[in-house]
Amino acid sequence: MPPPRAWVVSVGSELLDGRVREANSHEVLSALIRIGMEVERVVVLPDRVEPLAEVLREALGRVDAVVVTGGLGPTPDDLTRDAISLATGRPLEQDEASAEAILSLYRAAGRPPPPGSLRQAHIPAGSRVIRAVGTAPGFVVEERGTRIYCLPGVPREMRTMMERDVLPELRTALAPRLGPRPREGLVVAGLTESEVAERLEPLKSEFPGLDISYLAVPGEIRVELSLPSGGEDHLARAGRRAREVLGRNLVKGGLVEEVARLLLGRGETLAVAESLTGGWVGRLLTSPAGSSGFFLGGVIAYSTRAKEKLLGVSREVLAAGAVSREVVLAMADGVRQRFGAVWGLATTGAAGPEPHHGAPPGAFWVGVSGPATLARFLQVGVEREVVRELAARVALDLLRRALLGEEE
């Protein structure tokens, strides 16, 4: 029996003009695959009624479920409800319970609801409401054997509704046809996507039926191995071989998690000095609970003067160029000494779009000072925010390797 099929649709003009990086569709896709569904299509659409209505008309009667995220807010360009209404022929009606919940939120905050806020309570006739996490409820429409789930585009709200409402309902409704493939996820750092594939693709001849998918995010490659149902032992052997060929490029759980585990396990402390990353490294390091057990603090030394005054980087070193091995290691050593930490970690570079102190856009150094001294240079041709995130994660990977005993 073939697995149930699904489409995933993300709605928002900001997703198509570069203002916002689209991430919801991957989360939804991964969740649907996790419960055993087959995702046939992923679509990103602008805030316009007709394109979404056209996709939905095509999906009706063809797939078991469509998950739509975005376009459920209170503003005139939030048009997902209108598109659902057009595609299914169901008029929009106000759901009184949702309307009262929205008004109650504003009453509790002591301010009047903004114009259009009750638009969020308008749903197609005959729909079932999915309880809101913020102000916008979701809803599900069943038409011609296809369930259309509409969720807000705010990632936290979407994620909660998927886990709390959508996935349990699909598991129950489609149980006879769900047969999840055994899967194993891996996180890789220090290699490009093509380098990871070069190492792992030969495993397909060694393990027939093995499927390998890759997702590149700045500084990490996330890999998923899967095999048809019933191949758990086969997958375990494939996973062991994958870990062998990846070696120290394999990250256990994630960069932040492994760095935290290693530092806590050794009882060692860390301080960071950031220039181009502007606090990104510190934000990542303080995301897991318990980070106060190893992270002492950091300095954002964006200017040359700050590097000299706050971190003790000498004028002579800075005169050679702020984006250099010498400067990044002096920053790492300076922050380590000032905080009394075992390890110091630093970043400096030119995020772009203009050159910085003679360094071209996308060029950066990361450095580690402590029981081991390591530095790494990269130059990448990507947008400013990607450079900053990549540099933060490359810095964490360099620290991870130092903690594992790697030398230059």
Short mmCIF file of C-alpha atoms in Angstrom, two decimals:
data_model
loop_
_atom_site.label_atom_id
_atom_site.label_comp_id
_atom_site.label_asym_id
_atom_site.label_seq_id
_atom_site.Cartn_x
_atom_site.Cartn_y
_atom_site.Cartn_z
CA MET A 1 0.00 0.00 0.00
CA PRO A 2 1.57 3.35 -1.03
CA PRO A 3 2.15 5.93 1.71
CA PRO A 4 -0.24 8.90 1.97
CA ARG A 5 0.84 11.90 -0.07
CA ALA A 6 1.13 15.57 0.88
CA TRP A 7 1.99 18.98 -0.53
CA VAL A 8 3.55 21.83 1.48
CA VAL A 9 2.85 25.48 0.64
CA SER A 10 4.51 28.56 2.19
CA VAL A 11 2.77 31.87 1.52
CA GLY A 12 4.39 35.32 1.72
CA SER A 13 5.77 37.78 -0.80
CA GLU A 14 8.63 38.49 1.63
CA LEU A 15 9.79 34.89 1.08
CA LEU A 16 10.27 35.53 -2.62
CA ASP A 17 11.95 38.94 -2.64
CA GLY A 18 14.78 38.15 -0.21
CA ARG A 19 13.42 39.96 2.86
CA VAL A 20 12.93 36.75 4.85
CA ARG A 21 14.64 33.38 4.55
CA GLU A 22 11.98 30.69 4.02
CA ALA A 23 12.30 27.91 6.59
CA ASN A 24 8.76 26.79 7.45
CA SER A 25 8.42 24.46 4.48
CA HIS A 26 11.45 22.39 5.50
CA GLU A 27 10.14 22.01 9.05
CA VAL A 28 6.71 20.95 7.82
CA LEU A 29 8.18 18.61 5.21
CA SER A 30 10.44 16.95 7.79
CA ALA A 31 7.54 16.51 10.22
CA LEU A 32 5.32 14.90 7.58
CA ILE A 33 8.08 12.56 6.43
CA ARG A 34 8.76 11.65 10.06
CA ILE A 35 5.27 10.20 10.46
CA GLY A 36 5.51 8.28 7.18
CA MET A 37 3.95 10.58 4.59
CA GLU A 38 5.40 11.17 1.14
CA VAL A 39 5.79 14.85 0.27
CA GLU A 40 5.33 15.28 -3.47
CA ARG A 41 5.62 19.03 -3.82
CA VAL A 42 6.89 22.08 -1.90
CA VAL A 43 5.70 25.47 -3.19
CA VAL A 44 6.45 29.05 -2.13
CA LEU A 45 3.84 31.59 -3.28
CA PRO A 46 3.33 35.37 -3.03
CA ASP A 47 0.53 37.07 -1.10
CA ARG A 48 -1.96 36.77 -3.94
CA VAL A 49 -5.25 34.88 -4.01
CA GLU A 50 -5.23 33.25 -7.41
CA PRO A 51 -1.82 31.45 -7.35
CA LEU A 52 -2.68 29.72 -4.06
CA ALA A 53 -6.23 28.91 -5.18
CA GLU A 54 -4.83 27.36 -8.35
CA VAL A 55 -2.40 25.14 -6.44
CA LEU A 56 -5.16 24.04 -4.07
CA ARG A 57 -7.57 23.21 -6.90
CA GLU A 58 -4.88 20.97 -8.40
CA ALA A 59 -4.28 19.27 -5.04
CA LEU A 60 -7.93 18.48 -4.26
CA GLY A 61 -8.65 14.79 -4.72
CA ARG A 62 -5.03 14.13 -5.68
CA VAL A 63 -3.21 14.16 -2.34
CA ASP A 64 -4.23 13.29 1.20
CA ALA A 65 -3.11 16.54 2.82
CA VAL A 66 -1.89 20.03 2.05
CA VAL A 67 -0.21 22.09 4.77
CA VAL A 68 -0.28 25.85 4.09
CA THR A 69 1.71 28.26 6.28
CA GLY A 70 1.41 32.04 6.25
CA GLY A 71 -1.14 34.62 5.19
CA LEU A 72 -3.44 34.32 8.24
CA GLY A 73 -2.65 37.67 9.85
CA PRO A 74 -4.83 40.79 10.18
CA THR A 75 -3.47 42.92 7.32
CA PRO A 76 -4.95 43.33 3.83
CA ASP A 77 -2.16 41.25 2.25
CA ASP A 78 -3.00 38.20 4.42
CA LEU A 79 -5.07 36.43 1.78
CA THR A 80 -4.78 32.71 2.51
CA ARG A 81 -8.36 32.50 3.82
CA ASP A 82 -9.65 34.16 0.65
CA ALA A 83 -7.71 31.70 -1.52
CA ILE A 84 -9.11 28.72 0.38
CA SER A 85 -12.60 30.14 -0.02
CA LEU A 86 -12.09 30.59 -3.77
CA ALA A 87 -10.59 27.12 -4.28
CA THR A 88 -13.28 25.27 -2.30
CA GLY A 89 -16.33 27.45 -2.96
CA ARG A 90 -16.87 27.91 0.79
CA PRO A 91 -17.77 31.44 1.98
CA LEU A 92 -15.83 32.95 4.86
CA GLU A 93 -17.63 33.09 8.19
CA GLN A 94 -16.59 34.56 11.52
CA ASP A 95 -15.83 31.95 14.16
CA GLU A 96 -17.22 33.52 17.30
CA ALA A 97 -15.01 31.60 19.74
CA SER A 98 -11.88 32.71 17.85
CA ALA A 99 -13.13 36.30 17.69
CA GLU A 100 -13.73 36.38 21.43
CA ALA A 101 -10.28 34.89 22.09
CA ILE A 102 -8.67 37.65 19.99
CA LEU A 103 -10.63 40.40 21.76
CA SER A 104 -9.76 38.89 25.15
CA LEU A 105 -6.04 39.11 24.38
CA TYR A 106 -6.30 42.83 23.68
CA ARG A 107 -8.51 43.44 26.71
CA ALA A 108 -5.93 41.70 28.91
CA ALA A 109 -3.21 43.91 27.41
CA GLY A 110 -5.30 47.01 28.14
CA ARG A 111 -5.47 48.27 24.58
CA PRO A 112 -8.08 48.24 21.80
CA PRO A 113 -7.80 45.69 19.00
CA PRO A 114 -6.20 47.19 15.88
CA PRO A 115 -8.28 47.52 12.71
CA GLY A 116 -8.66 44.22 10.89
CA SER A 117 -7.74 42.07 13.87
CA LEU A 118 -11.01 40.13 13.64
CA ARG A 119 -10.15 39.14 10.07
CA GLN A 120 -8.10 36.43 11.75
CA ALA A 121 -11.34 34.82 12.99
CA HIS A 122 -12.77 34.48 9.47
CA ILE A 123 -12.61 30.88 8.25
CA PRO A 124 -14.24 28.97 5.36
CA ALA A 125 -17.67 27.55 6.15
CA GLY A 126 -17.52 24.02 7.53
CA SER A 127 -13.86 24.30 8.59
CA ARG A 128 -12.53 23.09 11.93
CA VAL A 129 -10.60 25.64 13.95
CA ILE A 130 -7.06 24.92 15.14
CA ARG A 131 -6.62 26.77 18.45
CA ALA A 132 -4.38 29.83 18.15
CA VAL A 133 -0.97 30.13 19.76
CA GLY A 134 -0.80 33.88 19.11
CA THR A 135 -3.76 35.82 17.75
CA ALA A 136 -4.32 33.92 14.50
CA PRO A 137 -6.14 30.57 14.71
CA GLY A 138 -5.48 27.92 12.12
CA PHE A 139 -8.12 25.78 10.49
CA VAL A 140 -8.57 22.60 8.48
CA VAL A 141 -10.86 22.12 5.50
CA GLU A 142 -11.74 18.69 4.11
CA GLU A 143 -12.64 18.75 0.42
CA ARG A 144 -12.78 15.85 -2.07
CA GLY A 145 -10.77 13.59 0.23
CA THR A 146 -8.00 16.17 0.79
CA ARG A 147 -7.33 17.82 4.13
CA ILE A 148 -6.07 21.40 3.84
CA TYR A 149 -4.37 22.56 7.04
CA CYS A 150 -3.82 26.33 7.27
CA LEU A 151 -1.32 27.51 9.88
CA PRO A 152 0.22 30.91 10.71
CA GLY A 153 3.59 31.75 9.20
CA VAL A 154 5.18 32.71 12.54
CA PRO A 155 7.57 29.76 13.04
CA ARG A 156 6.87 29.27 16.76
CA GLU A 157 3.10 29.29 16.22
CA MET A 158 3.31 27.02 13.18
CA ARG A 159 5.57 24.54 14.99
CA THR A 160 3.27 24.31 18.01
CA MET A 161 0.17 23.70 15.89
CA MET A 162 1.95 21.07 13.79
CA GLU A 163 3.07 19.08 16.82
CA ARG A 164 -0.03 19.65 18.94
CA ASP A 165 -2.80 19.30 16.35
CA VAL A 166 -1.86 18.43 12.78
CA LEU A 167 0.49 15.47 13.23
CA PRO A 168 -1.66 13.65 15.84
CA GLU A 169 -4.72 14.01 13.60
CA LEU A 170 -2.88 12.72 10.53
CA ARG A 171 -1.40 9.80 12.48
CA THR A 172 -4.90 8.75 13.55
CA ALA A 173 -6.67 9.38 10.24
CA LEU A 174 -4.03 7.77 8.02
CA ALA A 175 -2.76 5.08 10.40
CA PRO A 176 -3.45 2.07 8.11
CA ARG A 177 -1.27 3.60 5.37
CA LEU A 178 1.55 5.05 7.47
CA GLY A 179 4.70 2.97 7.55
CA PRO A 180 7.57 5.25 8.49
CA ARG A 181 10.93 4.49 6.95
CA PRO A 182 13.71 3.97 9.49
CA ARG A 183 15.78 7.17 9.55
CA GLU A 184 18.99 8.46 11.08
CA GLY A 185 20.05 12.09 11.17
CA LEU A 186 23.65 13.31 11.17
CA VAL A 187 25.16 16.80 11.48
CA VAL A 188 28.43 17.57 9.68
CA ALA A 189 30.74 20.61 10.01
CA GLY A 190 33.91 21.63 8.23
CA LEU A 191 32.92 20.20 4.83
CA THR A 192 30.91 21.54 1.92
CA GLU A 193 27.74 19.79 0.80
CA SER A 194 29.52 18.32 -2.23
CA GLU A 195 32.37 17.04 -0.05
CA VAL A 196 29.89 15.34 2.28
CA ALA A 197 28.11 13.75 -0.69
CA GLU A 198 31.43 12.56 -2.13
CA ARG A 199 32.08 10.63 1.08
CA LEU A 200 28.58 9.26 1.62
CA GLU A 201 27.19 8.45 -1.84
CA PRO A 202 29.42 5.32 -2.22
CA LEU A 203 27.50 3.82 0.72
CA LYS A 204 24.49 3.36 -1.57
CA SER A 205 26.22 0.50 -3.38
CA GLU A 206 27.20 -1.01 -0.04
CA PHE A 207 23.65 -0.71 1.36
CA PRO A 208 21.04 -1.23 -1.40
CA GLY A 209 17.92 0.89 -0.95
CA LEU A 210 19.72 3.51 1.15
CA ASP A 211 18.43 7.03 0.57
CA ILE A 212 20.54 10.03 1.58
CA SER A 213 19.24 13.60 1.73
CA TYR A 214 21.28 16.73 2.41
CA LEU A 215 20.31 20.11 3.84
CA ALA A 216 22.96 22.83 3.91
CA VAL A 217 22.67 25.63 6.46
CA PRO A 218 25.47 28.13 7.15
CA GLY A 219 28.29 26.22 8.82
CA GLU A 220 26.57 22.83 8.94
CA ILE A 221 25.33 20.08 6.63
CA ARG A 222 22.40 18.08 7.96
CA VAL A 223 22.21 14.58 6.53
CA GLU A 224 19.40 12.08 6.77
CA LEU A 225 19.84 8.38 6.01
CA SER A 226 16.73 6.29 5.41
CA LEU A 227 15.75 2.81 4.27
CA PRO A 228 12.41 1.11 3.51
CA SER A 229 10.36 -0.09 6.48
CA GLY A 230 11.84 -3.17 8.10
CA GLY A 231 15.46 -2.17 7.44
CA GLU A 232 16.36 -1.00 10.95
CA ASP A 233 19.40 -3.28 11.33
CA HIS A 234 20.56 -2.42 7.81
CA LEU A 235 20.24 1.30 8.63
CA ALA A 236 22.21 0.90 11.86
CA ARG A 237 25.10 -0.61 9.89
CA ALA A 238 24.88 2.17 7.28
CA GLY A 239 24.91 4.77 10.07
CA ARG A 240 28.06 3.28 11.57
CA ARG A 241 29.79 3.36 8.17
CA ALA A 242 28.70 6.97 7.61
CA ARG A 243 30.17 7.99 10.95
CA GLU A 244 33.42 6.23 10.06
CA VAL A 245 33.86 8.07 6.75
CA LEU A 246 32.91 11.45 8.24
CA GLY A 247 35.32 11.15 11.18
CA ARG A 248 35.78 14.35 13.18
CA ASN A 249 33.59 16.25 10.75
CA LEU A 250 30.63 14.50 12.39
CA VAL A 251 29.06 16.67 15.09
CA LYS A 252 27.24 14.95 17.93
CA GLY A 253 23.82 16.56 18.18
CA GLY A 254 24.86 19.96 16.82
CA LEU A 255 27.74 22.41 17.14
CA VAL A 256 26.44 24.25 20.19
CA GLU A 257 25.41 21.05 21.93
CA GLU A 258 28.75 19.35 21.40
CA VAL A 259 30.78 22.39 22.47
CA ALA A 260 28.65 22.67 25.62
CA ARG A 261 29.00 18.97 26.36
CA LEU A 262 32.79 19.03 25.91
CA LEU A 263 33.33 22.16 28.03
CA LEU A 264 31.03 21.00 30.83
CA GLY A 265 32.58 17.54 30.79
CA ARG A 266 36.05 19.01 31.23
CA GLY A 267 34.99 21.66 33.72
CA GLU A 268 36.45 24.38 31.45
CA THR A 269 35.25 27.91 30.76
CA LEU A 270 34.94 30.11 27.67
CA ALA A 271 34.81 33.80 26.78
CA VAL A 272 34.28 35.24 23.29
CA ALA A 273 35.42 38.35 21.42
CA GLU A 274 33.33 39.21 18.37
CA SER A 275 33.78 41.72 15.61
CA LEU A 276 31.90 40.89 12.38
CA THR A 277 29.52 38.44 14.13
CA GLY A 278 28.28 41.16 16.49
CA GLY A 279 27.13 38.83 19.28
CA TRP A 280 26.01 35.89 17.14
CA VAL A 281 28.50 33.49 18.76
CA GLY A 282 27.37 34.50 22.23
CA ARG A 283 23.72 34.09 21.27
CA LEU A 284 24.35 30.56 20.01
CA LEU A 285 26.36 29.61 23.08
CA THR A 286 23.69 30.82 25.51
CA SER A 287 20.82 29.06 23.73
CA PRO A 288 21.09 25.71 25.60
CA ALA A 289 20.06 25.42 29.24
CA GLY A 290 23.07 25.15 31.52
CA SER A 291 25.33 27.37 29.41
CA SER A 292 26.18 29.41 32.53
CA GLY A 293 28.20 26.40 33.61
CA PHE A 294 30.88 27.15 31.01
CA PHE A 295 30.21 30.53 29.33
CA LEU A 296 31.64 33.51 31.22
CA GLY A 297 30.74 36.31 28.79
CA GLY A 298 31.89 38.19 25.75
CA VAL A 299 32.98 41.46 24.19
CA ILE A 300 31.67 42.91 20.93
CA ALA A 301 34.74 44.81 19.75
CA TYR A 302 33.53 46.11 16.40
CA SER A 303 35.92 49.02 15.98
CA THR A 304 39.71 49.01 15.89
CA ARG A 305 39.73 51.21 19.00
CA ALA A 306 37.54 48.70 20.87
CA LYS A 307 39.88 45.86 19.94
CA GLU A 308 42.78 47.86 21.38
CA LYS A 309 41.10 49.26 24.51
CA LEU A 310 38.87 46.33 25.51
CA LEU A 311 40.95 43.36 24.38
CA GLY A 312 44.51 44.67 24.52
CA VAL A 313 45.29 44.09 20.83
CA SER A 314 48.42 46.14 20.15
CA ARG A 315 48.47 49.00 17.65
CA GLU A 316 51.32 47.30 15.85
CA VAL A 317 49.23 44.17 15.25
CA LEU A 318 46.17 46.21 14.24
CA ALA A 319 48.24 48.31 11.84
CA ALA A 320 48.78 45.25 9.66
CA GLY A 321 45.00 44.93 9.13
CA ALA A 322 42.10 44.17 11.44
CA VAL A 323 41.13 41.10 9.41
CA SER A 324 44.13 38.85 9.99
CA ARG A 325 45.33 35.78 11.83
CA GLU A 326 47.40 37.91 14.20
CA VAL A 327 44.44 40.09 15.17
CA VAL A 328 41.94 37.26 15.68
CA LEU A 329 44.35 35.33 17.89
CA ALA A 330 45.19 38.48 19.87
CA MET A 331 41.45 39.07 20.36
CA ALA A 332 40.92 35.49 21.53
CA ASP A 333 43.83 35.68 23.92
CA GLY A 334 42.78 39.11 25.20
CA VAL A 335 39.22 38.07 26.02
CA ARG A 336 40.45 34.84 27.63
CA GLN A 337 42.75 36.77 29.96
CA ARG A 338 40.23 39.49 30.83
CA PHE A 339 37.54 36.99 31.82
CA GLY A 340 39.94 34.49 33.39
CA ALA A 341 38.60 31.78 31.07
CA VAL A 342 40.35 28.60 30.01
CA TRP A 343 39.43 29.25 26.36
CA GLY A 344 39.04 32.38 24.27
CA LEU A 345 37.20 32.41 20.93
CA ALA A 346 37.22 35.32 18.46
CA THR A 347 35.89 36.42 15.05
CA THR A 348 36.92 39.26 12.74
CA GLY A 349 36.19 39.91 9.11
CA ALA A 350 34.37 41.81 6.38
CA ALA A 351 30.70 40.84 6.32
CA GLY A 352 30.13 43.07 3.28
CA PRO A 353 28.95 44.46 1.02
CA GLU A 354 32.02 46.76 1.16
CA PRO A 355 35.65 45.80 1.86
CA HIS A 356 36.83 46.30 5.45
CA HIS A 357 40.40 47.24 6.41
CA GLY A 358 41.65 45.88 3.10
CA ALA A 359 39.75 42.59 3.36
CA PRO A 360 37.28 41.78 0.57
CA PRO A 361 33.59 41.19 1.39
CA GLY A 362 32.97 37.69 2.75
CA ALA A 363 36.51 37.24 4.12
CA PHE A 364 36.86 36.36 7.80
CA TRP A 365 39.14 34.83 10.41
CA VAL A 366 38.14 32.84 13.48
CA GLY A 367 40.57 31.97 16.24
CA VAL A 368 40.92 29.97 19.46
CA SER A 369 43.29 30.66 22.34
CA GLY A 370 43.85 28.43 25.35
CA PRO A 371 45.35 24.97 25.87
CA ALA A 372 45.51 24.90 22.07
CA THR A 373 45.84 27.73 19.53
CA LEU A 374 44.00 27.43 16.22
CA ALA A 375 42.95 29.90 13.53
CA ARG A 376 41.03 29.51 10.29
CA PHE A 377 40.41 31.79 7.31
CA LEU A 378 37.50 31.61 4.89
CA GLN A 379 36.31 33.78 2.03
CA VAL A 380 32.78 33.22 0.79
CA GLY A 381 30.69 35.03 -1.79
CA VAL A 382 27.34 35.22 -0.01
CA GLU A 383 25.11 37.89 1.51
CA ARG A 384 26.06 39.76 4.67
CA GLU A 385 23.85 37.92 7.16
CA VAL A 386 24.90 34.53 5.82
CA VAL A 387 28.57 35.51 6.22
CA ARG A 388 27.93 36.47 9.85
CA GLU A 389 26.05 33.28 10.69
CA LEU A 390 28.61 31.15 8.85
CA ALA A 391 31.49 32.80 10.71
CA ALA A 392 29.78 32.18 14.06
CA ARG A 393 29.32 28.50 13.33
CA VAL A 394 32.81 28.08 11.84
CA ALA A 395 34.15 29.59 15.06
CA LEU A 396 32.23 27.06 17.15
CA ASP A 397 33.49 24.24 14.96
CA LEU A 398 37.08 25.44 15.39
CA LEU A 399 36.61 25.44 19.18
CA ARG A 400 35.05 21.97 19.00
CA ARG A 401 38.09 20.68 17.11
CA ALA A 402 40.46 22.29 19.63
CA LEU A 403 38.58 20.59 22.46
CA LEU A 404 38.93 17.26 20.63
CA GLY A 405 42.68 17.74 20.41
CA GLU A 406 42.99 18.74 16.76
CA GLU A 407 46.13 20.65 15.82
CA GLU A 408 46.98 22.97 12.91
#
